[in-house]
Coordinates of C-alpha atoms and ligand atoms in Angstrom, one line a residue:
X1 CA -71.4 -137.7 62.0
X2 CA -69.6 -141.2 61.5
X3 CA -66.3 -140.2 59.9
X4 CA -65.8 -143.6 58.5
X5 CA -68.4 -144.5 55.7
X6 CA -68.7 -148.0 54.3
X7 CA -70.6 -148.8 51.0
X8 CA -71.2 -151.4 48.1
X9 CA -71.7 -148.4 45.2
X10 CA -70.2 -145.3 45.9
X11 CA -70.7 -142.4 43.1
X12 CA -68.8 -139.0 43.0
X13 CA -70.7 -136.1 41.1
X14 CA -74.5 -135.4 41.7
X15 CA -75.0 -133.9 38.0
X16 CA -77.5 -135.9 35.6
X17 CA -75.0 -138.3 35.1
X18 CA -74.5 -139.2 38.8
X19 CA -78.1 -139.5 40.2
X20 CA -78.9 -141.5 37.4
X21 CA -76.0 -143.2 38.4
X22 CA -76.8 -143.5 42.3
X23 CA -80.1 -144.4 41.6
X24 CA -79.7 -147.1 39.1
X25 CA -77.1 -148.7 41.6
X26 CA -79.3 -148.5 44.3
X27 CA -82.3 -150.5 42.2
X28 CA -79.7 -153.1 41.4
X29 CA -79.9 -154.0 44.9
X30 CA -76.7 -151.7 46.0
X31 CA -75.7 -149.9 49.3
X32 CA -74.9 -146.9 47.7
X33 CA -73.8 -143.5 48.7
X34 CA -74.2 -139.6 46.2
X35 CA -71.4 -137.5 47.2
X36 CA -71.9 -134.0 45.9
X37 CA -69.6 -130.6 46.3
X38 CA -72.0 -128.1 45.8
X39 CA -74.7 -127.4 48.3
X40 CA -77.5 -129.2 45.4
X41 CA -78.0 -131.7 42.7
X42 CA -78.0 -130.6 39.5
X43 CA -74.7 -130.6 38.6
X44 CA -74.2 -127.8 35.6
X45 CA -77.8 -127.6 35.3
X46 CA -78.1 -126.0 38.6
X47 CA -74.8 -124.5 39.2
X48 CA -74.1 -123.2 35.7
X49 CA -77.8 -122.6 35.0
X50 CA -77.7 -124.8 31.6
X51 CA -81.5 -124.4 31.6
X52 CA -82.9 -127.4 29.4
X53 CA -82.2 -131.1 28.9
X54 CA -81.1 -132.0 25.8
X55 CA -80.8 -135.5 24.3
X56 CA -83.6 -137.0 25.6
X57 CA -85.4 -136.9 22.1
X58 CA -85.0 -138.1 18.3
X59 CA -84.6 -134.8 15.9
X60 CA -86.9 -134.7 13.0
X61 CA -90.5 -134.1 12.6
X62 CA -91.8 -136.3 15.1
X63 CA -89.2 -136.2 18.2
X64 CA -89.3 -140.1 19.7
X65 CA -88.1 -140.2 23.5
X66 CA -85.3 -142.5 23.5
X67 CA -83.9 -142.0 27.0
X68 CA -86.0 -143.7 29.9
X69 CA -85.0 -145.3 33.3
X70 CA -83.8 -142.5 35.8
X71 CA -84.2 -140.0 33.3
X72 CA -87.5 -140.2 32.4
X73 CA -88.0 -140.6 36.3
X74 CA -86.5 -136.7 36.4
X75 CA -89.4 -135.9 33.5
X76 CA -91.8 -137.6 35.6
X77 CA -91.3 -135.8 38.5
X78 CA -90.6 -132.7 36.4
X79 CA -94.2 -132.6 35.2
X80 CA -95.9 -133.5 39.1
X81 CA -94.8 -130.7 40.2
X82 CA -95.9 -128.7 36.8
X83 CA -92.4 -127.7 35.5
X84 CA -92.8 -130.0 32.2
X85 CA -95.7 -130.8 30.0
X86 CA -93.4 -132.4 26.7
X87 CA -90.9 -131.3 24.8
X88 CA -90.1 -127.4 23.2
X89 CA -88.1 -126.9 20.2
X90 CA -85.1 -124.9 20.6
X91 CA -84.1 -121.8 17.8
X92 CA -82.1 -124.9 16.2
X93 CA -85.1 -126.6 15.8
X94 CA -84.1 -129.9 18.5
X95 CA -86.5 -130.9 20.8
X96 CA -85.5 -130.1 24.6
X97 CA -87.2 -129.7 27.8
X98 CA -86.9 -126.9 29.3
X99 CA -85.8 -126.2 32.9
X100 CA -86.0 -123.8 35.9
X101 CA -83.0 -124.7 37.7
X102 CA -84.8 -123.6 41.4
X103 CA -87.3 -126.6 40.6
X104 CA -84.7 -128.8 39.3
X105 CA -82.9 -128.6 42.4
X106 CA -86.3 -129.3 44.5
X107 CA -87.1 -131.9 41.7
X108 CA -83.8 -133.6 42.1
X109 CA -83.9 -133.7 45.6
X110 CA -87.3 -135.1 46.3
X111 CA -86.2 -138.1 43.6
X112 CA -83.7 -138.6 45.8
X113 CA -85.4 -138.4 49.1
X114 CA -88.1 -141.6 47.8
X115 CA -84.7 -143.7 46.7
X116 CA -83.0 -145.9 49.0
X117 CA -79.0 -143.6 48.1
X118 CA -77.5 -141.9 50.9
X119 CA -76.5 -138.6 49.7
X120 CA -74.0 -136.1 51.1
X121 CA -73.6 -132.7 49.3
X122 CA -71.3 -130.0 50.7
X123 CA -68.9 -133.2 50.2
X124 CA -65.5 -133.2 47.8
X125 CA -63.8 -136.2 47.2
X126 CA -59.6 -134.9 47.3
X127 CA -57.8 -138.4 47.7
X128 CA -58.1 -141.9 46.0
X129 CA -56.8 -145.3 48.0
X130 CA -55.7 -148.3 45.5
X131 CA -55.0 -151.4 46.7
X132 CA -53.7 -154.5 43.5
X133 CA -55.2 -151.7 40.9
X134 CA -58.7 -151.2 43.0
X135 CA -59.6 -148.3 43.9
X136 CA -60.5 -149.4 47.8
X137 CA -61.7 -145.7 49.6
X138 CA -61.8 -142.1 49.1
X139 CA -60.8 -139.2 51.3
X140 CA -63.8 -136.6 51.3
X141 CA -63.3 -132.9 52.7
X142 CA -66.1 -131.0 54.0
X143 CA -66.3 -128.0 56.7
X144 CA -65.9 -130.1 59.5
X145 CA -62.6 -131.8 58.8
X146 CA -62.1 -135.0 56.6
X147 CA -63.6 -138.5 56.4
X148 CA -63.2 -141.5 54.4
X149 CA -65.8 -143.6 52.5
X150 CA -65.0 -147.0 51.4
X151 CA -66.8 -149.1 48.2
X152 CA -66.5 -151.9 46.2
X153 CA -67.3 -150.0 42.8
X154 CA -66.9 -146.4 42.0
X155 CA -68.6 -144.4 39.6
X156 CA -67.1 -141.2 38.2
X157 CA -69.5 -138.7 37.3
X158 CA -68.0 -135.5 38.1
X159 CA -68.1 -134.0 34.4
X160 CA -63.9 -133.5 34.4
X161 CA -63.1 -136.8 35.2
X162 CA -61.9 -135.8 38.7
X163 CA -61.8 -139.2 40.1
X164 CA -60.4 -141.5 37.3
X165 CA -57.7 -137.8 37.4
X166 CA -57.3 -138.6 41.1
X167 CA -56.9 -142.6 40.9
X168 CA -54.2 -141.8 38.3
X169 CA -56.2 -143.6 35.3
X170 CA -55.4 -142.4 32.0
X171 CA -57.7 -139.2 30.8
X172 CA -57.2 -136.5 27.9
X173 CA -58.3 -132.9 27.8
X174 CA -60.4 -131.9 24.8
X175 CA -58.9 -133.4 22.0
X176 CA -55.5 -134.4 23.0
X177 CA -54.2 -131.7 20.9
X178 CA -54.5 -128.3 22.8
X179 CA -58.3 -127.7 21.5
X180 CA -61.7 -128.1 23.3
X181 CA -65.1 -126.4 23.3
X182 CA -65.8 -123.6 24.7
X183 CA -66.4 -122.9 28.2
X184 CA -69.7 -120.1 28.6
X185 CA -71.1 -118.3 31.5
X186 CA -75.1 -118.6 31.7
X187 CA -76.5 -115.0 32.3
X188 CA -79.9 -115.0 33.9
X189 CA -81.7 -112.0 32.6
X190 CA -84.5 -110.5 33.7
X191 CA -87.0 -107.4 32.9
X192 CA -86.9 -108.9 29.4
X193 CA -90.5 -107.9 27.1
X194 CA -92.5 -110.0 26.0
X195 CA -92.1 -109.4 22.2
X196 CA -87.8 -109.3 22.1
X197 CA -86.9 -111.2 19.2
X198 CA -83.9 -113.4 20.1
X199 CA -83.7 -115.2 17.0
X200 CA -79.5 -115.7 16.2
X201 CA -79.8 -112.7 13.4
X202 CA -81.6 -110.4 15.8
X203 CA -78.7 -111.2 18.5
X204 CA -75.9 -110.5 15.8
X205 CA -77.3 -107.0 14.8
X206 CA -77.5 -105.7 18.1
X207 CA -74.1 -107.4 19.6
X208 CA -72.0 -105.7 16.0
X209 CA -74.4 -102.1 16.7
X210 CA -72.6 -102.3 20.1
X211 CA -69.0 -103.1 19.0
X212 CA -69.3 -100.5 16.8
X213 CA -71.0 -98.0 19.6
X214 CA -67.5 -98.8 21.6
X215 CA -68.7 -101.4 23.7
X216 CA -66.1 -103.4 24.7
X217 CA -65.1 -107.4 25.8
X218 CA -68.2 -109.0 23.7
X219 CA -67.1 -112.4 22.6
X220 CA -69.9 -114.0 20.8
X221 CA -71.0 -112.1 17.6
X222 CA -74.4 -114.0 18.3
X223 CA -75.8 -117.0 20.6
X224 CA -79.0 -119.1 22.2
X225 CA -81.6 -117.2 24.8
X226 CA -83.8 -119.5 26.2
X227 CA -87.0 -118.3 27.3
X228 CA -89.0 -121.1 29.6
X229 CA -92.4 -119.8 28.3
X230 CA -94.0 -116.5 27.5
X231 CA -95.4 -115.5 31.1
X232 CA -92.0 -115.2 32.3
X233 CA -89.9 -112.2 32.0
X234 CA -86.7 -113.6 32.5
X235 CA -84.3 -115.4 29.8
X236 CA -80.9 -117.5 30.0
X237 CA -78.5 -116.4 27.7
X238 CA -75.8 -118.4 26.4
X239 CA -72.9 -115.9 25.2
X240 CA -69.8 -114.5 27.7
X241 CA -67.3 -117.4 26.4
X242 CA -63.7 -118.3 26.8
X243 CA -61.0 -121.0 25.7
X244 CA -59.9 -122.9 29.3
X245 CA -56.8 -125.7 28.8
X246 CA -56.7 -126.8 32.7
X247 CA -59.3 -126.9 35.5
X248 CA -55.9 -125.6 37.5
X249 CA -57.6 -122.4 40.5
X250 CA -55.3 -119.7 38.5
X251 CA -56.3 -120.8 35.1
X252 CA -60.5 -120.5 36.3
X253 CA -60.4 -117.6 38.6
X254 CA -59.1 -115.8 35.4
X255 CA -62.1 -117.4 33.3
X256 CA -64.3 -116.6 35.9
X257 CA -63.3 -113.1 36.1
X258 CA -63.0 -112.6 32.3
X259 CA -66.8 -113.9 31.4
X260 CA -67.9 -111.9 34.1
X261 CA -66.7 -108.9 32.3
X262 CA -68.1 -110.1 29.3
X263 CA -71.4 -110.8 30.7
X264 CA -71.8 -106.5 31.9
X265 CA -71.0 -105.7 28.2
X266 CA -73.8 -107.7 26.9
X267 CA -76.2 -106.4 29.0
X268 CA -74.6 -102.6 28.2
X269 CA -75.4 -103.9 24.7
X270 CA -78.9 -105.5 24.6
X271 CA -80.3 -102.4 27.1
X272 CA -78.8 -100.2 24.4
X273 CA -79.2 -102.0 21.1
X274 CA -82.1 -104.5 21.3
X275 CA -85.7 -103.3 21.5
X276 CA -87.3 -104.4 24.3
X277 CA -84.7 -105.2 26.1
X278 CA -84.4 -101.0 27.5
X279 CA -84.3 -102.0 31.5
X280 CA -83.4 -105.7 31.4
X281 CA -81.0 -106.5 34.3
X282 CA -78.6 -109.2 35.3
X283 CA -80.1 -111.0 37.9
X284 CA -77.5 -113.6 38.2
X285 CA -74.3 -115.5 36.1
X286 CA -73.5 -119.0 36.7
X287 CA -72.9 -119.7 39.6
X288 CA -69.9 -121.9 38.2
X289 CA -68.4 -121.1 34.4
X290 CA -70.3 -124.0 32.0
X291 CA -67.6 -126.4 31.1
X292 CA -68.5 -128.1 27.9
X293 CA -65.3 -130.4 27.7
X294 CA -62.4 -131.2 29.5
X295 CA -61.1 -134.3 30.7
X296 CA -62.7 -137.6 29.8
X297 CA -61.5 -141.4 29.9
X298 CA -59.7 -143.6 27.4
X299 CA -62.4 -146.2 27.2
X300 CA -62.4 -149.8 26.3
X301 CA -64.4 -148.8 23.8
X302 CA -64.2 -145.0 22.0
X303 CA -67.2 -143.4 20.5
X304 CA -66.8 -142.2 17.4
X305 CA -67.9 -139.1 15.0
X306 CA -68.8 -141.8 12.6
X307 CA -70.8 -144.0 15.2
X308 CA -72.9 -140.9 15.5
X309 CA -73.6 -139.6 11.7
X310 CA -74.1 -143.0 11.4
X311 CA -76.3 -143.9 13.8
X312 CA -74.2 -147.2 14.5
X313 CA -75.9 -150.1 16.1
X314 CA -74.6 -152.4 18.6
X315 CA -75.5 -155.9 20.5
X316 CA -73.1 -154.0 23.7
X317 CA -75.7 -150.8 23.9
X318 CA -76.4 -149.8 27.0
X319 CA -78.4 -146.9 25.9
X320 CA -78.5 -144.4 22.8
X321 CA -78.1 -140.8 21.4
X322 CA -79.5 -138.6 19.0
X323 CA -78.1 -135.3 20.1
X324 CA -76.8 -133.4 16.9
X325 CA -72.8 -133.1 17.2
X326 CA -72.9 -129.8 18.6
X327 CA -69.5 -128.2 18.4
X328 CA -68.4 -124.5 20.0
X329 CA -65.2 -124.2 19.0
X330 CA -64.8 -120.9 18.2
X331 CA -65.5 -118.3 20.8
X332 CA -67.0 -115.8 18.6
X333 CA -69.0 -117.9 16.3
X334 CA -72.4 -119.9 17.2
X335 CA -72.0 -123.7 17.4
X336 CA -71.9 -125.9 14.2
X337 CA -74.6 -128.7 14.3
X338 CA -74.0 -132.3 12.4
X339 CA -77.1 -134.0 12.1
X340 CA -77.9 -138.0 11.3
X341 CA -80.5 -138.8 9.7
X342 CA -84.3 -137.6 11.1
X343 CA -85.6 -140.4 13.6
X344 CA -82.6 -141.8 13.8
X345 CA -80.4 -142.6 16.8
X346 CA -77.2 -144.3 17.7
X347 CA -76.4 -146.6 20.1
X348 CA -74.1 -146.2 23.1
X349 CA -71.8 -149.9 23.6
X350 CA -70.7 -150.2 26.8
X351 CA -67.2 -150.4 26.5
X352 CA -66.9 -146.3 26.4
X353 CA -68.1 -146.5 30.1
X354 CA -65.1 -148.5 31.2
X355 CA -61.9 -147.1 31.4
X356 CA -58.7 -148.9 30.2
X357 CA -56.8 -150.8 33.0
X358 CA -59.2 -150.5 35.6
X359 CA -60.7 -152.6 37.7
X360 CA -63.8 -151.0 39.5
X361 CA -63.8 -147.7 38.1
X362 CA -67.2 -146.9 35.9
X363 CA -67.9 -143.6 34.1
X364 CA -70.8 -141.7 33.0
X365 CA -72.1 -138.5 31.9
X366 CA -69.5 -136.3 30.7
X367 CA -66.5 -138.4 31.5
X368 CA -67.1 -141.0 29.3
X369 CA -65.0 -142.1 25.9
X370 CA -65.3 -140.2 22.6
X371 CA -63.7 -138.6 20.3
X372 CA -63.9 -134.9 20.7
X373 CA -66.4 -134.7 17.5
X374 CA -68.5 -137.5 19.1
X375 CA -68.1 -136.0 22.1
X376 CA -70.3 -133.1 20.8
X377 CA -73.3 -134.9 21.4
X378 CA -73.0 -137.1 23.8
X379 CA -71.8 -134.8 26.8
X380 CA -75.3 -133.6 26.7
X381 CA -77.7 -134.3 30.0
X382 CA -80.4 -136.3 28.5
X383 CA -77.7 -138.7 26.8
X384 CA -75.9 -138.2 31.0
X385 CA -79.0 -139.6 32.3
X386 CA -78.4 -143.2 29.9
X387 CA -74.8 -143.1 30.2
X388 CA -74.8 -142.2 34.3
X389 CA -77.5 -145.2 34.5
X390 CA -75.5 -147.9 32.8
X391 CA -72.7 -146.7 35.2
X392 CA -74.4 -147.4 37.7
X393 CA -76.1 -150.5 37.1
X394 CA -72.6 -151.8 35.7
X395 CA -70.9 -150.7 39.5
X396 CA -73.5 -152.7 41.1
X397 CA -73.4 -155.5 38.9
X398 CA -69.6 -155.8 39.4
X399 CA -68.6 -154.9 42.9
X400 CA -67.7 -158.3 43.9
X401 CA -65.9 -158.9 40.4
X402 CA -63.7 -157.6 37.7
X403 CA -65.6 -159.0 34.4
X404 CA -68.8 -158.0 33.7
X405 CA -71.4 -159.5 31.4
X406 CA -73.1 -157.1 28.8
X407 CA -76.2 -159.2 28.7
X408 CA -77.0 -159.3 32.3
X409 CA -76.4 -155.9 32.5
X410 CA -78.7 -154.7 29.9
X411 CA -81.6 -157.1 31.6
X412 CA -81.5 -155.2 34.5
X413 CA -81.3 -152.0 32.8
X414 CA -84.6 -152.7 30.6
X415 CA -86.2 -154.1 33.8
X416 CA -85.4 -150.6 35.0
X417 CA -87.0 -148.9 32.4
X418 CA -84.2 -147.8 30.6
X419 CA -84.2 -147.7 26.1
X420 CA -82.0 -149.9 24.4
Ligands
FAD1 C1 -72.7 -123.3 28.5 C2 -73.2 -124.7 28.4 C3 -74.4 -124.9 27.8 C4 -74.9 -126.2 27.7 N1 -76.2 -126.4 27.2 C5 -76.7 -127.6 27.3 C6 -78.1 -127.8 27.1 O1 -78.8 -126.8 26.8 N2 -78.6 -129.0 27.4 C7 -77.9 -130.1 27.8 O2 -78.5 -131.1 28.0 N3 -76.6 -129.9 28.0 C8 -76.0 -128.7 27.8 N4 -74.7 -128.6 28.1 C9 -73.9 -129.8 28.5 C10 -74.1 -130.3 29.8 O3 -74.4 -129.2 30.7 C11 -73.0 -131.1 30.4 O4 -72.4 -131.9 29.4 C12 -73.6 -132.0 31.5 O5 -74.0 -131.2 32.6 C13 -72.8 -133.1 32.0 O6 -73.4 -133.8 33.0 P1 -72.6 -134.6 34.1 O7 -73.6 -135.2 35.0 O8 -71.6 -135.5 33.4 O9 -71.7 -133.5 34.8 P2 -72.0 -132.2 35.6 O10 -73.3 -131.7 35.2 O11 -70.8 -131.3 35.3 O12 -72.0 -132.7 37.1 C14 -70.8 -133.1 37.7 C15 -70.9 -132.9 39.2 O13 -69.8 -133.5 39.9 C16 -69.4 -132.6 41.0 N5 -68.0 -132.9 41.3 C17 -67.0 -132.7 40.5 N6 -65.8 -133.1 41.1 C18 -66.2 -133.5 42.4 C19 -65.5 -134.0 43.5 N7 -64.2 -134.1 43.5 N8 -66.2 -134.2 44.6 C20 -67.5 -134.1 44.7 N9 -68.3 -133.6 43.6 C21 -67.6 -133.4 42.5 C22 -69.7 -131.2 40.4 O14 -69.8 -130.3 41.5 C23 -70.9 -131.4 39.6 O15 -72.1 -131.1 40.3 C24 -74.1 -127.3 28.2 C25 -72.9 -127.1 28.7 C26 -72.4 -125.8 28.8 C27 -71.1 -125.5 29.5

């Protein structure tokens, strides 16, 4: 393989965010390369089993789609090869779409595989190469050794803000204060009946008949199963959770280690304490611990909690929200929702893309700038999809520039399907 890559786009993280990212570029008439660590798309859908999309829909009676582009591509795609035939609502009552992770990955990948983006998984990006405040190339690791890809623009998309971390541009973790959401370990269960009641209340009584019992290392007092549909017997539960303040290997191999315990009490407690659940088993955690919030950007522009109650409008959206702010603060509790008005959306101005003092650094997905209350809704992968798109379209757009026009760039978002 050529150890010396060359490209006009060049995006780091192959979650929502980044193919939307990678595949917006490319449309825009980009050479562009997907460079992905793990061995599939997916990002923490895949490798931390979140198992639906969120944020793709208004809340209310009447959900309204109000993500498109690359995104509704994924739902597209989703439903050829039968995994998605509209939306479900979740116990919350918020429309989502729910996902297998095996055919999200084989989803993913054949989206890919018809778009003109290179894509290398199996690929991490270690070392960033500024030249007059550009970033200019990246060192990449993989099993054979190291290589180097050059670009024009760069999109970060790798959830934590690895790269703008790595070109030494300004980030903050959580809320700048010590506090972020809670990090949660998926557990895939199976041998689950058909008639289990999972709603929160259900949860809670058998998780406190356990603690009582003796069972020890449960967190959550109660939490969110999802269940794709009733022929299958299998579940994702959302409950082993812990409090992370670095992304440092001692500080998550402890995580890791600590949700894993967590995750053989509950299923010591649900075999024991919910019906129907007698010879449910763990089939499979993870893989990766679910980061809700870590690092993200200091943007030209930062969303706020307001802009989202709100449902502020904007002549610089580059796509919208209507994601309820969805906050897991406590590890023991279940998450507080904030909802805006039913039918109602915000929009997304493209300045929280765009880090401060950068040149040709665009962000999406996760990475992006909010506060941490704000934050609560837009990390999710529906909203990843808009925000990863305008990434990309704005690296394309740019790569031979510094300034950037808001107009244009909305133009060739629309002609690319995208809502704004
Ligand atoms: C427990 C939990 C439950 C959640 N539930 C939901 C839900 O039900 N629905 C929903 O929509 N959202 C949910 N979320 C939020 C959602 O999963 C994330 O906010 C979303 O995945 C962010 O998308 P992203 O593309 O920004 O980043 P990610 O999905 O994190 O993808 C980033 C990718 O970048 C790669 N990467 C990072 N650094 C490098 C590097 N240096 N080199 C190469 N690759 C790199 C990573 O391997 C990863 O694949 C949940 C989150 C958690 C933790």
């Amino acid at each position: 393989m050529k150890r010396n890559l060359s490209y006009d786009v060049v995006v780091v993280g192959g979650g929502s965010a980044g193919i939307a990212a990678a595949i917006g570029a490319s449309k825009t008439g980009a050479k562009t390369i997907l460079i992905e660590r793990n061995p599939y798309l997916g990002g923490q859908a895949t490798h931390s089993n979140v198992a639906a999309y969120c944020g793709f829909f208004t809340n209310g009676e009447n959900p309204e789609q109000i993500v498109g582009g690359v995104g509704n591509m994924v739902l597209e795609k989703l439903k050829e090869l039968g995994q998605y035939d509209g939306y479900k609502l979740s116990t919350a009552g918020n429309a989502i779409v729910v996902l297998n992770p095996e055919s999200t990955k084989f989803s993913l990948d054949e989206i890919l595989a018809e778009s003109e983006v290179d894509c290398l998984l199996h690929s991490q990006v270690i070392k960033v190469t500024k030249e007059n405040g550009r970033i200019i190339s990246l060192d990449c690791v993989d099993d054979e050794g190291q290589f180097t890809i050059e670009g024009k623009s760069f999109v970060d998309a790798t959830g934590d803000a690895n790269l703008a971390h790595l070109s030494e541009i300004e980030t903050i973790f959580g809320d700048g204060k010590g506090n972020s959401q809670a990090a949660t370990l998926m557990m895939r269960i199976d041998h689950v009946g058909k008639d289990v009641d999972f709603s929160p209340s259900s949860i809670k009584a058998a998780i406190n008949a356990a603690k009582e019992g003796g069972i020890k290392y449960l967190t959550k007092e109660t939490g969110i199963v999802i269940r794709k549909d009733l022929e299958t017997d299998y579940v994702f539960a959302i409950l082993p959770s812990i409090n992370i303040d670095s992304l440092d290997a001692e500080t998550l191999t402890s995580a890791e280690m600590n949700v894993r315990r967590q995750a053989q009490s509950y299923i010591k407690a649900f075999r024991k304490y919910l019906p129907g659940m007698e010879n449910c088993t763990l089939v499979q955690t993870g893989p990766k611990l679910g980061i809700r919030e870590s690092r993200r950007i200091i943007g030209e522009y930062t969303l706020t909690k307001e802009d989202v109650i709100q449902g502020m409008k904007s002549d610089d959206a580059i796509g919208r929200g209507a994601w309820p702010i969805e906050k897991h603060t406590n590890v023991n509790k279940m998450a507080e929702y904030m909802y805006m008005e039913d039918g109602d959306y915000y929009d997304i101005p493209i300045g929280v893309l765009k880090p401060r003092n950068s040149n040709n650094l665009w962000c999406g997905g996760r990475t992006i700038s909010a506060d941490s209350v704000a934050f609560a809704s837009v990390r999710v992968m529906g909203i990843g999809f808009a925000t990863g798109h305008a990434a990309g379209v704005s690296a394309a757009m740019t790569m031979d520039k510094d300034a950037y026009d808001v107009k244009e760039i909305q133009a060739e978002l629309r002609r690319q399907g995208a809502i704004i």
